Coordinates of N, CA and C in Angstrom, one line a residue:
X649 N 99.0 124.3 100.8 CA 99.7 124.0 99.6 C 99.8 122.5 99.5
X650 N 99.2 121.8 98.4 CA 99.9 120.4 98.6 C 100.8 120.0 98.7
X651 N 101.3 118.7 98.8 CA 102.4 117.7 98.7 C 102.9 117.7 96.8
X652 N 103.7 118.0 96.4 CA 103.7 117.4 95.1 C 104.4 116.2 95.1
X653 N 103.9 115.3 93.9 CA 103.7 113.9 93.7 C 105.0 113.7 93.5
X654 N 105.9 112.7 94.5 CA 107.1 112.4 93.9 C 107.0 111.7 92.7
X655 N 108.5 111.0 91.8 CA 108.2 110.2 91.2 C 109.3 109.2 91.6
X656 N 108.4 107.8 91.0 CA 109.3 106.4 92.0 C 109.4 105.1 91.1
X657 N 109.9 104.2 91.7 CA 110.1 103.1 91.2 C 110.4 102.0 92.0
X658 N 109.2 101.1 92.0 CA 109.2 100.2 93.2 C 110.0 98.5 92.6
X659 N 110.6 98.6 93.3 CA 111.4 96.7 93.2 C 110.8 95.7 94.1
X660 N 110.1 94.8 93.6 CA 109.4 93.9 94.5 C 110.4 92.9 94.9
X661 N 110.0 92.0 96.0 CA 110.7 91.6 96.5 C 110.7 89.8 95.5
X662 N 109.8 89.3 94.9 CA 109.7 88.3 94.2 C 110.1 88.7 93.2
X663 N 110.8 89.6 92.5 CA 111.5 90.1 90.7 C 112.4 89.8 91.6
X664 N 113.3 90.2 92.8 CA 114.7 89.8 92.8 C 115.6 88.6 92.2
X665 N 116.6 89.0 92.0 CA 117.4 88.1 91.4 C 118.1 86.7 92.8
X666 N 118.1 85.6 92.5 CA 118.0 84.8 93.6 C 119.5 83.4 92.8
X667 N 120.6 83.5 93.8 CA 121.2 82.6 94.2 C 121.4 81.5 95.0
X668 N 121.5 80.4 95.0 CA 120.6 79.5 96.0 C 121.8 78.4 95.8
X669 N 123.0 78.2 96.7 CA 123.5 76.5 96.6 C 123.3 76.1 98.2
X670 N 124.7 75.1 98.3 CA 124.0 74.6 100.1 C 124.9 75.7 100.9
X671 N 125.4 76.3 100.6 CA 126.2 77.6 101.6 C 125.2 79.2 101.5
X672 N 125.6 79.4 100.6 CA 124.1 80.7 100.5 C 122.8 80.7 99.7
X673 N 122.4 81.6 100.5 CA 120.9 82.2 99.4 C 120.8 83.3 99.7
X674 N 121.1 83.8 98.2 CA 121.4 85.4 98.1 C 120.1 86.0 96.8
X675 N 119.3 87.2 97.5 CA 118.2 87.7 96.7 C 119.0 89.2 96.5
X676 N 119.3 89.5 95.4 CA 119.4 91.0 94.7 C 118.6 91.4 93.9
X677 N 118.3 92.8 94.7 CA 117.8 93.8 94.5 C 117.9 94.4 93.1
X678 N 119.1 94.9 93.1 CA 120.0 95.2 91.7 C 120.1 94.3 91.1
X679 N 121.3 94.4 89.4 CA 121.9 93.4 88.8 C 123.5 93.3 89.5
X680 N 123.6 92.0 89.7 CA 124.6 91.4 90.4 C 125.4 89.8 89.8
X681 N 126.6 90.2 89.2 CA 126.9 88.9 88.7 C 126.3 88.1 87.9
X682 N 125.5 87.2 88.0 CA 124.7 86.3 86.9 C 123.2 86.9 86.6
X683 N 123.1 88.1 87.8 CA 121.5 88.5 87.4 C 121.5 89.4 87.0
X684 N 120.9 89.8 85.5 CA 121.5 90.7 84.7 C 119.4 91.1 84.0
X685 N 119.3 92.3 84.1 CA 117.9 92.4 83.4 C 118.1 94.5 83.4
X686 N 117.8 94.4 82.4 CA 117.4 95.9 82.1 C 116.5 97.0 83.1
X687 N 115.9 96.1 83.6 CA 114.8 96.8 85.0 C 115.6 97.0 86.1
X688 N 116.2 96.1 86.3 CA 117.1 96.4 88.0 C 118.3 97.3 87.9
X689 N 118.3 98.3 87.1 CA 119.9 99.1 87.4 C 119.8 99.7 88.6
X690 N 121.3 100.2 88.7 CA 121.0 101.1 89.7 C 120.4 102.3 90.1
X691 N 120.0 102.8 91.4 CA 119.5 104.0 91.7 C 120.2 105.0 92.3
X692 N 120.6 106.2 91.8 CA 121.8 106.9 91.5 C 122.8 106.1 92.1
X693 N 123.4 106.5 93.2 CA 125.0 106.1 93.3 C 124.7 104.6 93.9
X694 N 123.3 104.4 94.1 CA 123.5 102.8 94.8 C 123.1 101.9 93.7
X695 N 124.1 100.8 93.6 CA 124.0 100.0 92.8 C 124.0 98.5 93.2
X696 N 124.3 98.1 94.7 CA 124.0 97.2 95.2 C 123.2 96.8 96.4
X697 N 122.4 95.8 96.5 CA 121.7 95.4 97.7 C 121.4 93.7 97.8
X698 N 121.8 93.2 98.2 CA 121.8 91.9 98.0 C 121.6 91.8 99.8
X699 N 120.4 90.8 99.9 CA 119.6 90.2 101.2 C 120.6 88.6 101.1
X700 N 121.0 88.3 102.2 CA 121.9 87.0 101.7 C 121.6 86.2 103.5
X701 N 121.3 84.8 103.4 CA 121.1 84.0 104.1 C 122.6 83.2 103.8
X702 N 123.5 82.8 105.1 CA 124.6 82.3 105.1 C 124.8 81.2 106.4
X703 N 125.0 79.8 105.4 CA 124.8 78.9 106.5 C 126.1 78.7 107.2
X704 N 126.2 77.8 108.8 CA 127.1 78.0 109.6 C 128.6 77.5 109.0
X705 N 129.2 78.6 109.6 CA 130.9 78.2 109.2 C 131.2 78.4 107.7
X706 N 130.4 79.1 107.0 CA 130.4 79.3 105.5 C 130.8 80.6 105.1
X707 N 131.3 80.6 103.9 CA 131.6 82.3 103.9 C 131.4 82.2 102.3
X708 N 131.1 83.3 101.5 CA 131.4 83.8 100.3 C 132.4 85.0 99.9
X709 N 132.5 85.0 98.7 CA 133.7 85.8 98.2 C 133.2 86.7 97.1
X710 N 133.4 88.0 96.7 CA 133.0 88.5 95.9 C 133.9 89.7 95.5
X711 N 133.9 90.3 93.7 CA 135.1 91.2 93.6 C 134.0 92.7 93.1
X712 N 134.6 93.9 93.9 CA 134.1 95.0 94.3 C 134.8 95.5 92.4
X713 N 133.2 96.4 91.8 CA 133.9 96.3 90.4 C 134.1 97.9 89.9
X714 N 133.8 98.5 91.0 CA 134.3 99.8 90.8 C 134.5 100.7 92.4
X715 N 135.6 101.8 92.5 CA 135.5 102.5 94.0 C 134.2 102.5 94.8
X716 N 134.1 102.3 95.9 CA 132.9 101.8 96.8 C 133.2 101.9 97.6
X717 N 131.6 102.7 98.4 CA 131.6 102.3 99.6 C 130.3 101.0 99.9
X718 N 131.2 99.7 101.0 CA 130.4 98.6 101.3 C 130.1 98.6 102.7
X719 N 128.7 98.6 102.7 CA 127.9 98.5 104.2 C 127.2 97.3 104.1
X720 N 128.1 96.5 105.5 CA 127.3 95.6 105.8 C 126.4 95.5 107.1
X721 N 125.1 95.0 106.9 CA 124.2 95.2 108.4 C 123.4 93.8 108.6
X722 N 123.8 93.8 109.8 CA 123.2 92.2 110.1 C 121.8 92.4 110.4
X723 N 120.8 91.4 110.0 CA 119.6 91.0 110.4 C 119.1 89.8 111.5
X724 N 119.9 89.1 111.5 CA 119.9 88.0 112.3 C 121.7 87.3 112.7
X725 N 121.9 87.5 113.9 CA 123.4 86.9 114.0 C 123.8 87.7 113.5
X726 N 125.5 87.5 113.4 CA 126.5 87.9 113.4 C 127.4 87.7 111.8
X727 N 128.1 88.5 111.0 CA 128.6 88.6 110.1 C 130.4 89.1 110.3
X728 N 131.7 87.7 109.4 CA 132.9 88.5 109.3 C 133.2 89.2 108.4
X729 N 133.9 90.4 108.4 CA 134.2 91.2 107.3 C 135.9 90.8 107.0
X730 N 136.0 90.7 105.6 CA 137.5 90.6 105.3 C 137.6 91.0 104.2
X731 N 138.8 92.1 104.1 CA 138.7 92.2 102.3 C 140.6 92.5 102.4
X732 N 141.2 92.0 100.8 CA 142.7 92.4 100.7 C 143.4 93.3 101.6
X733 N 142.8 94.1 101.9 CA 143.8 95.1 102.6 C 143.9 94.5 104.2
X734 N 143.1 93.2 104.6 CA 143.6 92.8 105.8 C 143.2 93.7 106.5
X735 N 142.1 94.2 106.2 CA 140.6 95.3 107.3 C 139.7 93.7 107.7
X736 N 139.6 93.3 109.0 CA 138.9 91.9 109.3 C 137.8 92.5 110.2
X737 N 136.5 91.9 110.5 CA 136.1 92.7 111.7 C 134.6 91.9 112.2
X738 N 134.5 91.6 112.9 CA 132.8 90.7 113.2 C 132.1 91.9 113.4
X739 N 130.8 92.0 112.6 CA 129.5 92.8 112.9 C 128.3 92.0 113.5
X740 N 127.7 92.6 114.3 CA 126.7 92.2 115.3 C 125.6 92.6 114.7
X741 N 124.2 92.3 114.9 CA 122.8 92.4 115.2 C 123.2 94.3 115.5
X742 N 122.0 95.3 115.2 CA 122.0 96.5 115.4 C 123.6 97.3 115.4
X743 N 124.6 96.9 114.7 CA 125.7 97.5 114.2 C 125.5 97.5 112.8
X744 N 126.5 98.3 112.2 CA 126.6 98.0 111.0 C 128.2 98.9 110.9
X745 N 128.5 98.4 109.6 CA 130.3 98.5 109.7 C 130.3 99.4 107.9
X746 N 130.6 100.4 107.8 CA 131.2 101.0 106.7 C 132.5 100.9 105.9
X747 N 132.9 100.8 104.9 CA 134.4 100.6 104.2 C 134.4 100.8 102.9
X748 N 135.2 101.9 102.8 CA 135.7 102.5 101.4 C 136.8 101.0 100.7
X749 N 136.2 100.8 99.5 CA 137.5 100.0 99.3 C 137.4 100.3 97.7
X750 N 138.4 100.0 97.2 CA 138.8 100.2 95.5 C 138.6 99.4 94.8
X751 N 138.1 99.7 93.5 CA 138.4 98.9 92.4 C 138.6 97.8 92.6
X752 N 138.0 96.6 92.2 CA 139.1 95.1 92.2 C 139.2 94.6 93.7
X753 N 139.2 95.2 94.6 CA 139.2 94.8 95.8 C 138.4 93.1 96.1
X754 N 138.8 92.5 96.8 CA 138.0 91.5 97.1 C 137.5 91.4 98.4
X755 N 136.1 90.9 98.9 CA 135.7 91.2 99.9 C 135.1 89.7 100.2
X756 N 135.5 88.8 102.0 CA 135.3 87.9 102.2 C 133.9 88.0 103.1
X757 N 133.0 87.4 103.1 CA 132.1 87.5 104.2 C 132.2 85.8 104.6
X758 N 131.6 85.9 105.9 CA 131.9 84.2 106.9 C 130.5 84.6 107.7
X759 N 130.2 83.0 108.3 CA 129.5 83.0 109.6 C 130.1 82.4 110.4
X760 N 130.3 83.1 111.7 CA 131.1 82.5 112.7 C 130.8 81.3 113.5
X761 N 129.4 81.1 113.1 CA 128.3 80.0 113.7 C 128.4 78.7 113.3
X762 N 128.7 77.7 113.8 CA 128.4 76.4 113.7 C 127.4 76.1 112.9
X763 N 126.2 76.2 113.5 CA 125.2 75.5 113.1 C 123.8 76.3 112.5
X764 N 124.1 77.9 113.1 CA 123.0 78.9 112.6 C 123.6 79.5 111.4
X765 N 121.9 79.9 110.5 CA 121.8 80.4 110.0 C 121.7 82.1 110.0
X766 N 122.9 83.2 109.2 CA 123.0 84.3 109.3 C 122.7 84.8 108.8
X767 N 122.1 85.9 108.5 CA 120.8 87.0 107.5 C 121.6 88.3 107.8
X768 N 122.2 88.9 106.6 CA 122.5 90.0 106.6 C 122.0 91.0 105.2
X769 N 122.1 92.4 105.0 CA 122.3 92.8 103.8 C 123.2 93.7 103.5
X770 N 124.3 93.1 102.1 CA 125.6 93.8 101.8 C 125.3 94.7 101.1
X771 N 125.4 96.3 100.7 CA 124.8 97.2 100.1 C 126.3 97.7 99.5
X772 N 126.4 98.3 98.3 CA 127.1 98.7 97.6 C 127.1 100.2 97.2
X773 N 127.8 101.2 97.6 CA 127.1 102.5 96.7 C 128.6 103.7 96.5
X774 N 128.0 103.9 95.4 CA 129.7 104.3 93.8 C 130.1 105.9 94.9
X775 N 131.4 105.4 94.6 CA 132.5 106.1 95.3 C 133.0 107.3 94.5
X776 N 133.0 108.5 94.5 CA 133.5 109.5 93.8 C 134.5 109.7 94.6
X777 N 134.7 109.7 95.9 CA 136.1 110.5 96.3 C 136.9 109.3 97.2
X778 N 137.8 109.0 97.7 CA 138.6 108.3 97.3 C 138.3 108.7 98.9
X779 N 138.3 107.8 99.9 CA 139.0 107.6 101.3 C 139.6 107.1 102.2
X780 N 139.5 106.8 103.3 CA 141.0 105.8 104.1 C 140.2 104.8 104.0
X781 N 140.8 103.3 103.8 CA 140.1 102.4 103.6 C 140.4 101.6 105.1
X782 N 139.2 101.9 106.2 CA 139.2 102.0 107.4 C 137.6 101.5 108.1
X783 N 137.3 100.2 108.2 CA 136.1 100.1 108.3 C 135.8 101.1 110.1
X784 N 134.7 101.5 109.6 CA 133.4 102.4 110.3 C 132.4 102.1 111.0
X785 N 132.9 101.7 112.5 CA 131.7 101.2 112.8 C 130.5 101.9 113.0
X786 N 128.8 101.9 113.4 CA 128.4 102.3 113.9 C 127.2 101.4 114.4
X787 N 126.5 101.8 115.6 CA 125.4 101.1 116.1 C 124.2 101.6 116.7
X788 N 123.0 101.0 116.8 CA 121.7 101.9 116.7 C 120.7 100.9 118.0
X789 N 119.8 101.2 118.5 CA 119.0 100.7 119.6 C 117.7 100.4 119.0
X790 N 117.3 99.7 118.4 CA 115.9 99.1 117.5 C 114.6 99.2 118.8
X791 N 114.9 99.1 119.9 CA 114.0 99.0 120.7 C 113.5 100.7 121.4
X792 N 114.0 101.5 120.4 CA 113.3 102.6 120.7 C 113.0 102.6 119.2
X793 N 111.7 102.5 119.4 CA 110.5 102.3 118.0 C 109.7 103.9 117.9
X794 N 109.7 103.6 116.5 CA 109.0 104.4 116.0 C 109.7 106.0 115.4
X795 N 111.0 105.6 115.6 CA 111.7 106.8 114.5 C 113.3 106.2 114.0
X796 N 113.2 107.2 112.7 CA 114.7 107.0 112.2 C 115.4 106.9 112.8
X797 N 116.9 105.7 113.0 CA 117.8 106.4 113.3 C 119.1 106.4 112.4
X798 N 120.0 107.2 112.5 CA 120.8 107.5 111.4 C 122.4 106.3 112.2
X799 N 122.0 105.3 111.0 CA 123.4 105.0 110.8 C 125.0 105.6 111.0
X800 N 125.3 106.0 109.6 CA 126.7 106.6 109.3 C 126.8 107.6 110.1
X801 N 128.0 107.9 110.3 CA 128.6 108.3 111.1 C 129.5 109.4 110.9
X802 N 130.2 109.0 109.6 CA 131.2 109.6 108.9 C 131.0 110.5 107.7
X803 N 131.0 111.1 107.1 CA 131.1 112.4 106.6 C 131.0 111.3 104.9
X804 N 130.0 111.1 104.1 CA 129.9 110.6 103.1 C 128.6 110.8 102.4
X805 N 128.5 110.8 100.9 CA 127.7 111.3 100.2 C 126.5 110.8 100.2
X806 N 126.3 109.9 101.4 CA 124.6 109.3 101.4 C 124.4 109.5 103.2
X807 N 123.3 108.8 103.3 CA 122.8 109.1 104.6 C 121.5 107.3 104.7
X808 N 122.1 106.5 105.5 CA 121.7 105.3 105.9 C 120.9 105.8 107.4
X809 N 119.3 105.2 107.2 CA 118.7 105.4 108.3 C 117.9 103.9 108.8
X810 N 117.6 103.7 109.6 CA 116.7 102.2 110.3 C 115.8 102.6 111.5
X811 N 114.4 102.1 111.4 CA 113.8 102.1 112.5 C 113.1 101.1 112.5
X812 N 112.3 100.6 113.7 CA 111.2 99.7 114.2 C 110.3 100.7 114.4
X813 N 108.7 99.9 113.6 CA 107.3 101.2 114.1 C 106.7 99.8 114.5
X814 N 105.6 100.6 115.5 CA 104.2 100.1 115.8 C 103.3 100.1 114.5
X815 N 102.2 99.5 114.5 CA 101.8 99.5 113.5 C 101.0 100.4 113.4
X816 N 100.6 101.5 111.8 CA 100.1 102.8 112.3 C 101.0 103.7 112.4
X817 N 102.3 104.0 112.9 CA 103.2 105.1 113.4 C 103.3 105.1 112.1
X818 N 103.9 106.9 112.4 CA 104.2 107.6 111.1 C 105.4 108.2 111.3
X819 N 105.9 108.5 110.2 CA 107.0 109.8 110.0 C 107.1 110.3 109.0
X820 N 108.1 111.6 109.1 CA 107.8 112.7 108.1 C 109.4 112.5 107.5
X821 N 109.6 112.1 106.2 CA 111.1 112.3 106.3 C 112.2 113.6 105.2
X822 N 112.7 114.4 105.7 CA 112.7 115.6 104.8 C 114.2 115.5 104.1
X823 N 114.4 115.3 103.0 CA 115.5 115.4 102.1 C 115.7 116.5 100.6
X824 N 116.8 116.7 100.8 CA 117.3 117.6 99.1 C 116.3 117.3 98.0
X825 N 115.7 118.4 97.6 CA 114.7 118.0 96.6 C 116.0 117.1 95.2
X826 N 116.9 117.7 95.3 CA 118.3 117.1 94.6 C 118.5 115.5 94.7
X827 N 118.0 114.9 95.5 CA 119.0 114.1 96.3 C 117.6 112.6 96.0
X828 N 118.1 111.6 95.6 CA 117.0 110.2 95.4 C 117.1 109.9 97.0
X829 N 116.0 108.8 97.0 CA 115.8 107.8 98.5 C 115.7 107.0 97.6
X830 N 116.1 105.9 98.6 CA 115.4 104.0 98.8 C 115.5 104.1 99.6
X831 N 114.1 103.5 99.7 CA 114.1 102.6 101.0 C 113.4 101.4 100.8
X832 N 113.6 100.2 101.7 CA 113.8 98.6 101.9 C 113.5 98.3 102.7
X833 N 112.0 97.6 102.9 CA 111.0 97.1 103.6 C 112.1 95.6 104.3
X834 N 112.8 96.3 105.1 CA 113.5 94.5 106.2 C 112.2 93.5 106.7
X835 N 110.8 94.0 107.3 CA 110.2 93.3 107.8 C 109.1 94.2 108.0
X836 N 107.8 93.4 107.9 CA 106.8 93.6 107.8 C 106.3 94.8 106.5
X837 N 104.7 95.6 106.8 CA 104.7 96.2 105.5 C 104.7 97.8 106.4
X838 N 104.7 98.8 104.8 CA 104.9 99.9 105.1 C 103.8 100.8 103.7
X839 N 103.1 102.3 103.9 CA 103.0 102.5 102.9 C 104.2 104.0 103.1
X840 N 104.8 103.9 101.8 CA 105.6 105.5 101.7 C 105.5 105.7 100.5
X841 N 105.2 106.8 101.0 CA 104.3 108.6 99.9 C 103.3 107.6 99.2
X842 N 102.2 107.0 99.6 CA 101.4 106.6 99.2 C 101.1 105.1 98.2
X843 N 102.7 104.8 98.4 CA 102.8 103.2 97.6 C 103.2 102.0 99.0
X844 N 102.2 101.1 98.6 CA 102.3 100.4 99.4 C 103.7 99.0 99.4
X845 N 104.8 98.7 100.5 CA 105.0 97.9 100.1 C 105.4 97.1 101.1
X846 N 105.2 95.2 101.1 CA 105.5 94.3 101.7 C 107.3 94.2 102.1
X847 N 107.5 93.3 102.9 CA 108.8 92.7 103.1 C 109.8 92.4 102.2
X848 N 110.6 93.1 102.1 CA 111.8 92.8 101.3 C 111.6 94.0 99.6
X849 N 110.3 94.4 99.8 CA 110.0 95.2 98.6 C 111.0 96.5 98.7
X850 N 111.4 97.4 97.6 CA 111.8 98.5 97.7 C 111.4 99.5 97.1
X851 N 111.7 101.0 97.3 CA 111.2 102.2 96.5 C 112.5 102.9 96.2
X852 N 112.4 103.2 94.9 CA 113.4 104.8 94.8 C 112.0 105.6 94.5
X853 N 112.6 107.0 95.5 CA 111.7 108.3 94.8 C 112.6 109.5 94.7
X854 N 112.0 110.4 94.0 CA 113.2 111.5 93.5 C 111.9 112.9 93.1
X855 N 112.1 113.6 92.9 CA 111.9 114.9 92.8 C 111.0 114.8 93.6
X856 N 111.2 115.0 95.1 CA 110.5 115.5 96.7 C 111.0 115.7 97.2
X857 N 111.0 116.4 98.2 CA 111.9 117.2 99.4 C 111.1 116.3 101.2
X858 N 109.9 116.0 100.9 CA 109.5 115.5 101.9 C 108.9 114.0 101.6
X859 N 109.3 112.7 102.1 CA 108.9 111.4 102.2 C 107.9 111.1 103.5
X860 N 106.7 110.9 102.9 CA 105.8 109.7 104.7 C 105.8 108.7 104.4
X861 N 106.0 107.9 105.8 CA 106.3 106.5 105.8 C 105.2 106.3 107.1
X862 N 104.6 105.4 106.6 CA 103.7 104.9 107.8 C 103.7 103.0 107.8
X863 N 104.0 102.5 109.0 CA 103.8 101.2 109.2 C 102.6 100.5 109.3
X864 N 102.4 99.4 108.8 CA 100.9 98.9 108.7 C 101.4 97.6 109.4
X865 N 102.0 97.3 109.9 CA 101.9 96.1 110.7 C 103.0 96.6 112.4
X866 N 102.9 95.6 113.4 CA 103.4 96.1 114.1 C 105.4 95.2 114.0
X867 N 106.0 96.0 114.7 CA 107.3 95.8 114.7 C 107.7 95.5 113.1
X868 N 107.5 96.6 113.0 CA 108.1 96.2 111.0 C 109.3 97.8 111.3
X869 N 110.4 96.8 110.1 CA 111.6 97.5 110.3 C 111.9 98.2 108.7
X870 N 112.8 98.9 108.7 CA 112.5 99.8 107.5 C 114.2 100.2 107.4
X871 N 114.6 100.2 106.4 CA 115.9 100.7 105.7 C 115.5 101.8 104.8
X872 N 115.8 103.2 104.9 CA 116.1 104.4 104.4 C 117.1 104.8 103.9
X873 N 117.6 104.8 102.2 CA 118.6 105.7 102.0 C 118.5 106.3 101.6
X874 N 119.3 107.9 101.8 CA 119.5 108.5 101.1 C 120.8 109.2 100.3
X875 N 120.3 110.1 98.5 CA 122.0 109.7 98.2 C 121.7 111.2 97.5
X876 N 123.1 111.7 98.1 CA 122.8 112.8 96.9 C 123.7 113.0 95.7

């Protein structure tokens, strides 16, 4: 029986929307604040992804504009989390920290670093049910390559996955024919369900039950969501 053909929509990584002073440089995915275009909405409940370079001892501030959940995951160095409710918390390299927060909320991010530069990406995705606003940690081992591993931890309406492949490795990935994916090329390239894409590129796909991902370079890292 064949595969039937999902259907997708790929975000390149050069359409991103790009903020640039001498404290950050922030590339979104989505529309975010001043970057506004009809192509980049969101993909079902996720509506944010912003790749953000943060120089030492610097932080930015930003206001959460509807119930959300915010995941932050570091790519390089270390990231602080702070939002109103006085939830504070440093995230590491292969952690990443979950938090329900409300409406209006405001959310601080910092580098704790002197002199380095910090590479994280803050992800945003719409909240229907209301929970303890309690950041979540969880953390994953990148150096066992070549399969998903699942982030979240906690009982919520998506499912965050990350792996490192060799180049060549494959996987099979099986989801709710109900239910969209993105996924977000961190480093190097990948082809999935048959579209190819570079670093920093993205895909949503939707009406498939089964996703292949295969790596074309070696140590290339891959961000998986899924949302139902």
């Amino acid at each position: 029986m064949m595969k039937s053909v999902s259907k997708g929509k790929i975000f390149l990584a050069d359409q991103r929307g790009l903020k640039e002073t001498n404290k950050i440089k922030r590339y979104s995915t989505f529309n975010f604040e001043g970057f506004k275009t009809p192509d980049k909405t969101s993909v079902g409940k996720l509506y944010m992804l912003n790749d953000e370079m943060l120089a030492g001892y610097q932080k930015t501030c930003f206001e959460v504009d509807r119930d959300s959940y915010i995941i932050i995951l570091p790519i390089t160095g270390a990231v602080n989390y702070l939002d109103d409710s006085e939830n504070e918390t440093d995230v590491d390299v292969e952690e990443a920290v979950i938090v329900y927060v409300e409406q209006g909320a405001n959310i601080t991010l910092s580098n704790p670093f002197e002199s380095n530069i910090v590479n994280y990406l803050c992800i945003g995705i719409d909240a229907q049910e209301p929970m303890e606003n309690n950041p979540q940690f969880s953390s994953f081992d990148l150096s066992i390559k070549n399969k998903l591993h699942k982030i979240n931890v906690i009982e919520v309406p998506f499912i965050l996955n990350i792996g490192r492949f060799d180049g060549r490795k494959e996987v099979n990935y099986n989801l709710n024919k109900s239910a969209k994916l993105f996924a977000f090329v961190i480093t190097g390239a990948f082809e999935v369900d048959g579209r190819l894409l570079h670093e920093k590129d993205g895909l949503a796909l939707w009406n498939t039950e089964e996703i292949e991902l295969e790596a074309l370079s070696n140590n290339a890292v891959i961000l998986v969501i899924e949302l139902n």
